XYZ file of C-alpha atoms in Angstrom:
555
model
C 86.134 -24.352 -57.016
C 86.998 -20.549 -56.705
C 84.968 -18.466 -54.531
C 85.527 -15.378 -56.653
C 87.038 -14.687 -60.101
C 87.724 -11.199 -61.118
C 89.061 -10.085 -64.635
C 90.659 -6.772 -65.326
C 93.878 -4.943 -66.210
C 96.233 -5.878 -63.263
C 98.552 -2.970 -62.167
C 101.642 -4.956 -61.183
C 103.650 -2.556 -58.982
C 106.464 -4.569 -58.601
C 107.117 -5.342 -62.128
C 106.081 -1.990 -63.144
C 103.658 -3.257 -65.945
C 99.969 -3.527 -66.695
C 98.450 -6.478 -68.426
C 94.929 -8.230 -68.575
C 94.467 -11.124 -66.120
C 92.043 -13.234 -64.179
C 92.440 -13.234 -60.260
C 90.948 -16.327 -58.596
C 90.086 -16.138 -54.940
C 89.688 -18.921 -52.429
C 89.157 -18.656 -48.625
C 90.041 -14.936 -48.767
C 93.289 -15.359 -50.450
C 94.652 -15.017 -54.079
C 95.086 -18.344 -55.302
C 96.068 -17.481 -58.881
C 96.697 -14.580 -61.219
C 96.612 -15.743 -64.820
C 97.340 -13.451 -67.696
C 94.981 -13.528 -70.387
C 94.698 -12.031 -73.912
C 93.107 -8.690 -73.587
C 89.662 -8.423 -74.860
C 89.407 -6.753 -78.359
C 86.364 -4.624 -77.540
C 85.206 -2.657 -74.591
C 88.259 -3.355 -72.606
C 87.896 -0.474 -70.478
C 84.801 -1.841 -68.925
C 87.025 -4.195 -66.878
C 88.776 -1.434 -65.077
C 92.139 -1.462 -63.436
C 92.947 -3.865 -60.433
C 95.156 -2.339 -57.943
C 96.281 -3.390 -54.333
C 94.000 -1.563 -51.724
C 94.906 1.871 -50.487
C 96.327 2.354 -46.907
C 96.102 5.566 -44.800
C 99.615 5.246 -43.293
C 98.813 7.342 -40.333
C 95.433 8.481 -38.974
C 93.583 9.158 -35.826
C 90.171 7.488 -36.414
C 88.788 9.591 -33.416
C 89.140 12.707 -35.447
C 86.500 11.466 -37.854
C 84.181 11.592 -34.994
C 83.149 8.010 -35.854
C 84.005 4.865 -34.131
C 86.175 2.364 -36.192
C 83.212 0.301 -37.582
C 81.643 3.570 -39.122
C 85.022 4.985 -40.333
C 85.434 1.607 -42.249
C 81.977 1.780 -43.836
C 82.808 5.202 -45.469
C 86.573 4.575 -46.280
C 86.144 1.413 -48.257
C 84.006 3.163 -50.760
C 87.136 4.935 -51.684
C 89.243 1.927 -52.026
C 90.938 2.067 -48.404
C 91.353 -1.352 -47.077
C 93.648 -0.678 -44.121
C 94.649 2.228 -41.843
C 97.695 2.471 -39.488
C 95.818 4.110 -36.578
C 97.069 5.961 -33.582
C 94.578 5.649 -30.694
C 96.404 8.452 -28.994
C 93.185 10.660 -28.671
C 90.922 8.217 -26.894
C 93.957 7.048 -24.695
C 94.369 10.553 -23.406
C 90.872 10.478 -22.203
C 90.308 6.725 -21.109
C 93.745 5.284 -21.017
C 94.362 1.683 -21.864
C 90.689 0.974 -21.648
C 90.242 3.411 -24.555
C 92.882 1.642 -26.796
C 91.198 -1.763 -26.230
C 87.724 -0.093 -27.115
C 89.127 0.840 -30.602
C 90.691 -2.489 -31.057
C 87.645 -4.626 -30.314
C 85.345 -2.264 -32.265
C 87.422 -2.271 -35.207
C 87.254 -6.208 -35.230
C 83.504 -6.042 -35.846
C 83.757 -5.294 -39.454
C 85.853 -6.609 -42.445
C 88.347 -3.926 -42.532
C 92.101 -3.889 -41.537
C 92.734 -1.550 -38.562
C 96.383 -1.611 -37.416
C 96.839 0.232 -34.144
C 99.880 1.495 -32.303
C 100.711 2.035 -28.608
C 100.372 5.685 -27.759
C 103.773 7.057 -26.690
C 102.794 10.284 -25.088
C 99.883 10.098 -22.795
C 99.598 12.910 -21.637
C 101.403 14.580 -24.619
C 103.032 16.939 -22.124
C 102.940 17.836 -18.304
C 101.455 21.378 -19.116
C 97.847 20.226 -19.471
C 95.335 18.087 -17.667
C 94.609 14.765 -19.445
C 92.458 11.929 -18.273
C 94.894 9.135 -18.175
C 98.664 8.263 -18.023
C 100.490 5.593 -19.938
C 103.852 5.064 -18.456
C 106.432 2.618 -19.570
C 104.775 -0.282 -17.998
C 101.376 0.298 -19.796
C 103.033 1.133 -23.169
C 105.251 -2.044 -23.009
C 102.257 -4.200 -22.122
C 100.381 -2.773 -25.246
C 103.479 -3.303 -27.479
C 103.699 -7.035 -26.612
C 100.119 -7.649 -27.832
C 99.646 -9.062 -31.347
C 96.882 -6.221 -32.061
C 99.654 -3.520 -31.604
C 101.988 -2.952 -34.674
C 104.105 -0.082 -33.668
C 104.897 2.708 -30.991
C 102.815 5.631 -32.105
C 104.150 8.952 -33.005
C 106.611 10.262 -30.500
C 105.707 13.715 -30.116
C 108.051 14.502 -27.239
C 110.618 15.249 -29.751
C 112.515 17.625 -27.075
C 112.576 14.538 -24.729
C 114.038 12.432 -27.628
C 116.885 14.762 -28.061
C 117.515 15.294 -24.418
C 117.508 11.652 -23.844
C 114.675 11.703 -21.506
C 114.886 8.310 -19.676
C 111.015 7.622 -19.906
C 110.989 8.304 -23.669
C 114.277 6.484 -24.449
C 112.607 3.383 -22.545
C 109.459 3.221 -24.653
C 111.399 3.516 -27.748
C 113.950 0.817 -26.690
C 110.857 -1.449 -25.749
C 109.420 -1.021 -29.264
C 112.889 -2.012 -30.868
C 113.360 -4.920 -28.530
C 109.955 -6.213 -29.600
C 110.679 -5.662 -33.308
C 108.099 -2.826 -33.895
C 108.833 0.318 -35.448
C 108.564 3.905 -33.993
C 106.522 6.600 -35.482
C 108.043 10.083 -35.331
C 106.579 13.671 -34.746
C 109.175 16.407 -35.044
C 107.487 19.532 -36.851
C 110.190 21.841 -38.114
C 113.164 19.755 -36.942
C 116.013 20.178 -39.417
C 119.870 19.719 -39.737
C 121.853 18.091 -36.890
C 118.646 17.857 -34.725
C 116.746 15.978 -37.371
C 119.843 13.555 -37.750
C 119.706 13.098 -34.137
C 116.040 12.424 -33.805
C 116.137 10.051 -36.808
C 118.944 8.062 -35.185
C 117.192 7.879 -31.844
C 114.205 6.281 -33.885
C 116.483 3.894 -35.713
C 116.587 0.486 -34.280
C 119.881 -1.122 -33.158
C 121.473 -3.947 -35.325
C 119.608 -7.192 -34.956
C 116.269 -5.665 -34.383
C 113.401 -6.624 -36.877
C 111.968 -3.216 -36.598
C 111.954 -0.478 -39.399
C 113.356 3.013 -39.111
C 111.259 5.804 -37.986
C 108.784 8.076 -39.995
C 107.582 11.555 -39.785
C 104.255 13.074 -40.966
C 104.753 16.580 -39.698
C 106.973 18.090 -42.272
C 105.393 21.132 -43.828
C 108.316 22.128 -46.386
C 110.261 20.088 -48.736
C 113.531 21.184 -47.218
C 112.639 19.901 -43.959
C 111.547 16.602 -45.458
C 114.839 16.218 -47.431
C 116.811 16.670 -44.287
C 114.793 13.782 -42.565
C 114.884 11.640 -45.792
C 118.493 11.937 -45.883
C 118.801 11.206 -42.309
C 117.130 7.737 -42.847
C 113.523 8.554 -42.023
C 110.377 7.785 -44.135
C 108.330 10.674 -44.920
C 104.605 10.724 -44.929
C 102.736 13.229 -47.214
C 99.812 14.421 -45.049
C 96.560 15.805 -46.449
C 93.897 15.939 -43.848
C 91.138 18.214 -42.796
C 93.315 20.562 -41.056
C 97.009 20.069 -41.975
C 97.558 20.057 -45.774
C 101.143 19.350 -46.829
C 100.513 17.641 -50.244
C 101.590 20.834 -52.399
C 104.827 21.250 -50.363
C 105.991 17.670 -50.293
C 104.564 16.057 -53.591
C 107.561 17.293 -55.628
C 109.820 14.794 -53.630
C 107.939 11.816 -54.652
C 109.352 11.100 -57.920
C 112.889 10.635 -56.479
C 112.012 9.363 -53.051
C 108.998 7.251 -53.722
C 110.643 4.123 -52.006
C 110.682 6.010 -48.627
C 107.360 7.951 -48.863
C 103.762 7.203 -48.022
C 100.392 9.027 -47.890
C 98.205 9.724 -44.948
C 95.476 11.952 -43.566
C 96.320 12.132 -40.040
C 93.027 13.788 -39.051
C 89.899 13.649 -41.377
C 86.376 15.005 -40.553
C 83.448 12.971 -41.714
C 82.346 15.317 -44.536
C 85.847 15.053 -45.966
C 85.773 11.449 -45.693
C 82.492 11.204 -47.658
C 84.178 12.753 -50.559
C 87.346 10.752 -50.639
C 90.407 9.318 -49.033
C 93.892 8.265 -50.283
C 92.435 7.674 -53.556
C 92.162 11.482 -53.960
C 95.970 12.010 -53.124
C 96.778 9.437 -55.913
C 94.641 11.390 -58.530
C 96.358 14.522 -57.476
C 99.886 12.939 -57.642
C 99.194 11.622 -61.174
C 97.928 15.064 -62.324
C 101.241 16.242 -61.203
C 102.882 14.093 -63.661
C 104.351 11.622 -61.265
C 104.639 7.864 -62.651
C 101.470 5.969 -61.464
C 103.713 2.977 -60.323
C 105.540 5.292 -58.038
C 102.287 6.941 -56.722
C 100.817 3.364 -56.035
C 104.045 2.184 -54.294
C 103.692 5.075 -51.906
C 99.834 4.484 -51.528
C 99.793 0.693 -51.150
C 103.345 -0.970 -50.993
C 105.193 1.122 -48.655
C 102.973 0.953 -45.531
C 102.615 -2.809 -45.863
C 106.267 -3.436 -46.028
C 107.334 -0.795 -43.352
C 104.675 -1.965 -40.760
C 104.743 -5.540 -41.825
C 100.840 -5.483 -42.246
C 98.882 -8.491 -43.094
C 97.508 -6.803 -46.351
C 97.704 -8.360 -49.680
C 99.646 -6.772 -52.555
C 98.102 -8.593 -55.464
C 100.504 -11.503 -55.328
C 99.534 -15.213 -55.305
C 99.064 -16.579 -51.756
C 98.286 -13.026 -50.346
C 95.106 -11.997 -48.724
C 92.611 -10.925 -51.478
C 92.753 -7.186 -50.719
C 92.373 -5.205 -53.880
C 90.526 -2.454 -55.528
C 88.969 -1.931 -59.027
C 89.290 1.581 -60.284
C 87.771 2.779 -63.524
C 90.864 4.357 -64.711
C 94.435 5.471 -63.458
C 93.588 9.251 -63.665
C 91.071 10.069 -61.096
C 91.021 6.528 -59.169
C 87.243 6.393 -58.971
C 86.612 3.243 -57.320
C 84.160 0.579 -58.694
C 84.786 -2.195 -56.233
C 86.728 -3.004 -53.021
C 87.582 -6.226 -51.859
C 88.994 -7.144 -48.376
C 89.906 -10.706 -47.774
C 88.098 -11.752 -50.801
C 84.885 -10.120 -49.523
C 83.252 -7.505 -51.675
C 82.881 -4.555 -49.184
C 82.020 -1.669 -51.636
C 80.555 -1.336 -55.119
C 79.579 1.599 -57.127
C 79.943 4.131 -54.454
C 77.979 2.182 -51.762
C 79.390 0.646 -48.812
C 78.399 -3.232 -48.264
C 79.613 -3.129 -44.596
C 76.700 -3.310 -42.231
C 76.343 -0.730 -39.440
C 77.391 -2.104 -35.869
C 76.398 -1.211 -32.462
C 79.002 0.505 -30.329
C 79.081 0.704 -26.514
C 79.728 4.047 -24.735
C 83.036 4.779 -22.904
C 83.796 8.312 -21.575
C 85.658 10.455 -18.971
C 83.719 13.622 -18.280
C 83.326 15.194 -14.732
C 83.125 18.964 -15.058
C 79.922 21.106 -14.169
C 78.267 23.749 -16.031
C 79.873 27.132 -16.226
C 78.816 30.752 -15.361
C 79.397 33.704 -17.699
C 81.542 35.160 -15.156
C 83.990 32.240 -15.360
C 85.070 33.709 -18.772
C 85.794 37.249 -17.946
C 89.518 38.202 -18.363
C 90.346 41.111 -15.928
C 92.629 43.679 -17.540
C 96.158 43.925 -16.291
C 98.790 46.589 -16.907
C 99.895 45.088 -20.063
C 100.078 47.246 -23.256
C 100.530 44.204 -25.554
C 99.256 40.664 -25.018
C 100.713 37.378 -26.766
C 98.176 36.405 -29.328
C 97.644 33.050 -31.251
C 97.596 33.381 -34.880
C 95.899 30.577 -36.473
C 96.947 29.512 -39.966
C 94.596 27.965 -42.332
C 95.577 24.515 -43.451
C 98.283 24.137 -40.905
C 98.572 22.775 -37.339
C 101.450 25.306 -36.464
C 100.480 28.757 -35.245
C 102.442 32.082 -35.131
C 102.971 34.267 -32.031
C 101.698 38.101 -32.361
C 101.982 40.689 -29.801
C 99.010 42.985 -30.113
C 97.226 45.591 -28.055
C 94.094 44.246 -26.407
C 90.669 45.724 -26.580
C 89.346 46.703 -22.950
C 85.741 47.162 -21.784
C 84.617 47.469 -18.221
C 88.113 46.567 -16.872
C 88.522 43.446 -18.932
C 90.092 42.231 -21.857
C 87.622 41.288 -24.744
C 87.139 40.014 -28.115
C 87.813 42.638 -30.898
C 85.896 41.629 -34.041
C 86.978 44.714 -36.118
C 90.654 43.483 -35.737
C 89.665 39.672 -35.725
C 91.325 39.163 -32.253
C 88.936 36.825 -30.317
C 88.823 35.275 -27.045
C 89.698 31.605 -26.857
C 89.221 29.571 -23.851
C 90.087 25.950 -22.402
C 88.083 24.554 -19.873
C 89.033 21.440 -17.940
C 86.490 18.617 -18.545
C 88.184 16.125 -15.955
C 87.482 18.162 -12.804
C 86.389 21.933 -11.980
C 89.126 24.379 -12.279
C 89.784 28.039 -13.280
C 89.288 28.805 -17.103
C 92.213 29.353 -19.116
C 92.009 32.411 -21.334
C 93.754 33.905 -24.153
C 93.183 35.535 -27.688
C 93.493 34.289 -31.193
C 93.537 35.767 -34.683
C 92.175 34.738 -38.028
C 89.129 32.915 -36.896
C 86.971 35.696 -38.366
C 83.849 35.203 -36.335
C 81.800 38.216 -36.047
C 78.816 36.673 -34.334
C 78.510 33.920 -31.425
C 80.844 31.341 -30.562
C 81.922 27.719 -31.143
C 83.138 25.025 -28.653
C 84.388 21.414 -28.854
C 85.474 18.642 -26.621
C 87.854 17.687 -29.340
C 90.847 19.499 -28.304
C 94.182 17.729 -29.025
C 95.591 16.085 -27.259
C 94.067 16.052 -23.677
C 90.648 16.759 -25.041
C 89.452 19.538 -22.692
C 86.829 21.874 -23.838
C 87.934 24.494 -26.186
C 85.995 27.566 -27.332
C 86.400 30.663 -29.269
C 83.814 33.633 -29.529
C 83.015 37.181 -29.740
C 81.677 37.573 -26.089
C 81.626 35.850 -22.893
C 77.859 34.903 -22.946
C 78.149 33.230 -26.365
C 81.222 31.459 -25.228
C 79.509 30.341 -21.861
C 76.503 28.969 -23.725
C 78.670 26.934 -26.352
C 80.658 25.372 -23.542
C 77.773 24.520 -21.426
C 76.118 22.829 -24.626
C 79.139 20.564 -24.866
C 79.040 19.758 -21.070
C 75.410 19.122 -21.303
C 76.007 16.352 -23.838
C 79.010 15.010 -22.061
C 81.124 16.003 -25.341
C 80.395 17.222 -28.639
C 80.994 20.173 -31.037
C 78.706 23.254 -30.833
C 77.852 26.517 -32.122
C 75.879 29.523 -30.861
C 74.367 32.028 -33.222
C 72.042 34.525 -31.318
C 69.073 32.262 -30.166
C 70.275 29.210 -32.483
C 72.104 26.599 -30.864
C 73.582 23.461 -32.817
C 75.377 20.580 -31.328
C 76.679 17.215 -32.512
C 76.875 15.027 -29.427
C 80.036 12.854 -29.111
C 79.260 10.708 -26.295
C 82.114 8.316 -26.847
C 85.088 9.757 -25.009
C 83.790 13.185 -26.007
C 85.283 12.431 -29.396
C 83.027 9.971 -31.104
C 79.644 9.050 -31.876
C 78.211 5.496 -32.827
C 75.656 7.059 -35.189
C 75.519 6.483 -38.887
C 78.568 8.087 -40.565
C 76.841 9.606 -43.392
C 74.336 11.267 -41.225
C 77.182 12.576 -39.124
C 78.843 13.802 -42.209
C 75.550 15.723 -43.127
C 75.248 17.140 -39.533
C 78.754 18.287 -39.580
C 78.431 19.876 -42.982
C 75.374 21.800 -41.782
C 77.234 23.049 -38.688
C 80.230 23.928 -40.670
C 78.028 25.993 -42.880
C 76.532 27.880 -39.900
C 79.890 28.821 -38.522
C 80.961 30.148 -41.842
C 77.796 31.804 -43.089
C 76.256 32.979 -39.975
C 79.090 33.366 -37.510
C 81.440 34.630 -40.223
C 84.423 32.395 -40.088
C 86.890 32.494 -43.036
C 88.714 29.231 -42.209
C 88.307 26.136 -44.442
C 87.735 23.898 -41.416
C 86.992 25.922 -38.314
C 86.342 23.030 -35.898
C 89.228 21.191 -37.178
C 91.505 24.194 -36.789
C 89.955 24.910 -33.319
C 90.802 21.343 -32.151
C 94.625 21.802 -32.614
C 94.759 25.276 -30.796
C 95.352 23.256 -27.717
C 98.233 21.063 -29.276
C 101.129 22.004 -27.202
C 103.658 19.868 -29.205
C 103.079 21.816 -32.207
C 104.842 25.245 -32.285
C 104.442 28.139 -31.750
C 101.791 29.443 -29.162
C 98.841 27.294 -27.987
C 96.651 27.231 -24.996
C 96.164 24.443 -22.443
C 93.755 24.360 -19.445
C 96.696 25.459 -17.486
C 97.426 28.590 -19.567
C 99.232 29.961 -22.750
C 102.102 27.713 -23.909
C 105.220 28.616 -25.752
C 105.969 25.712 -28.072
C 109.472 26.899 -28.817
C 110.611 27.123 -25.085
C 108.406 24.433 -24.156
C 106.998 26.173 -21.205
C 103.787 28.152 -19.935
C 104.024 31.855 -20.296
C 100.852 32.851 -18.828
């Protein structure tokens, strides 16, 4: 007696063919796949059965949802598993944070595969809430719940042979687990050296390295030729699909899809299924697209995810067609978890874990006394990119202080240490487009101090204090209007219903665009990366302005 019998047009990626068949599922596994004569009428009503989609690199924390809520939303779009880097919560709460993500993920029928964060803190030029040294990283890697060494962001350390960095890589290889890369802009000989360092020695069971940071096809080709696997990233902030998708037809065996960071409003609309639809629309063979979206992550990371083969876990999706990949049903371990656009996963209670120890600030803390400089280094934010440009611009001065200049769209940006009271770091940024108020967030990669940008010190102070009051969150100030989404879990996530959070986030996003005037497609996501020092070229940490090319503080 079978638990489940499903009929439809099987998309056999390995054999490169589509045929009508019946899948029989028992005890969560595919017991048989039997080819049948195709129906003579209404054959389209059966849909196409494909392996489940996998996000090959994502920080669940960036959805602002705990794993169990992320899963509830993701399955609607046919996602059955994620390769998840808990780097964000690890920077706040250390190993305890990693354990929190693993345990919460186990409360729902979804396949989360976590990595051991390799760079906590990401650099020594910022204040984080925890440190994961070689002892902690190796202990995590030894656990069955950890599948890989998460993105090695300290690529300068890799190239220079930093002992701590190389020990972590060696530990992963020794334990047969692959290493995720992170080397934005690295090309030529340096890309080859980086790829070689992430390649396991002969005899290791681990696969080679990956990279999800390529923003040009030329960079991706350098890394592919060096033996790395390349992830096509399309998230809420970084969007590299258009630049990299032309490579997929030829290099589909060594490419995957990922989101990296996805806000809840974006997750509500779609996930990896959207990238498949866009790829097919580009004229790329559907089997190649699905190999990147489904097969390659399973094989690279050795995931316990089914690939529509007899004996596999019954992880599969029924889509209405192979054009827009609208999902009709999603099965995980034979359990129907989504149907007709509705998640069947029940919400779970989640505990609170946090590390927030700063006091409310005064307006005077944000004053930037003018110096003798005629020109100041200014961060130029780029919509849809994590990298920034470095500009040199004349500052506006009022009452002996450098201040925001809304006419030229040069706004004050600040970072406030959330782990203990210390002086506020200040600089200026271009392209946020605010003409009123301020926005602030405790989601500020990678150390997650409080970051804010605004048109005046009073607004910035109010936005920062709103985040502090809620022990984490994202906030906006417009005249007398104040809005905040509280993120009490590590200052990164909430345990609230994901669809409600998506609606709240959409409303806050509209406020920032329509009332405050931001021209960015995702203002809060872009803001969160302005403190990410490991992405060039100019960023701001709680310790000051940072040159990502020289890898040093400059102010």
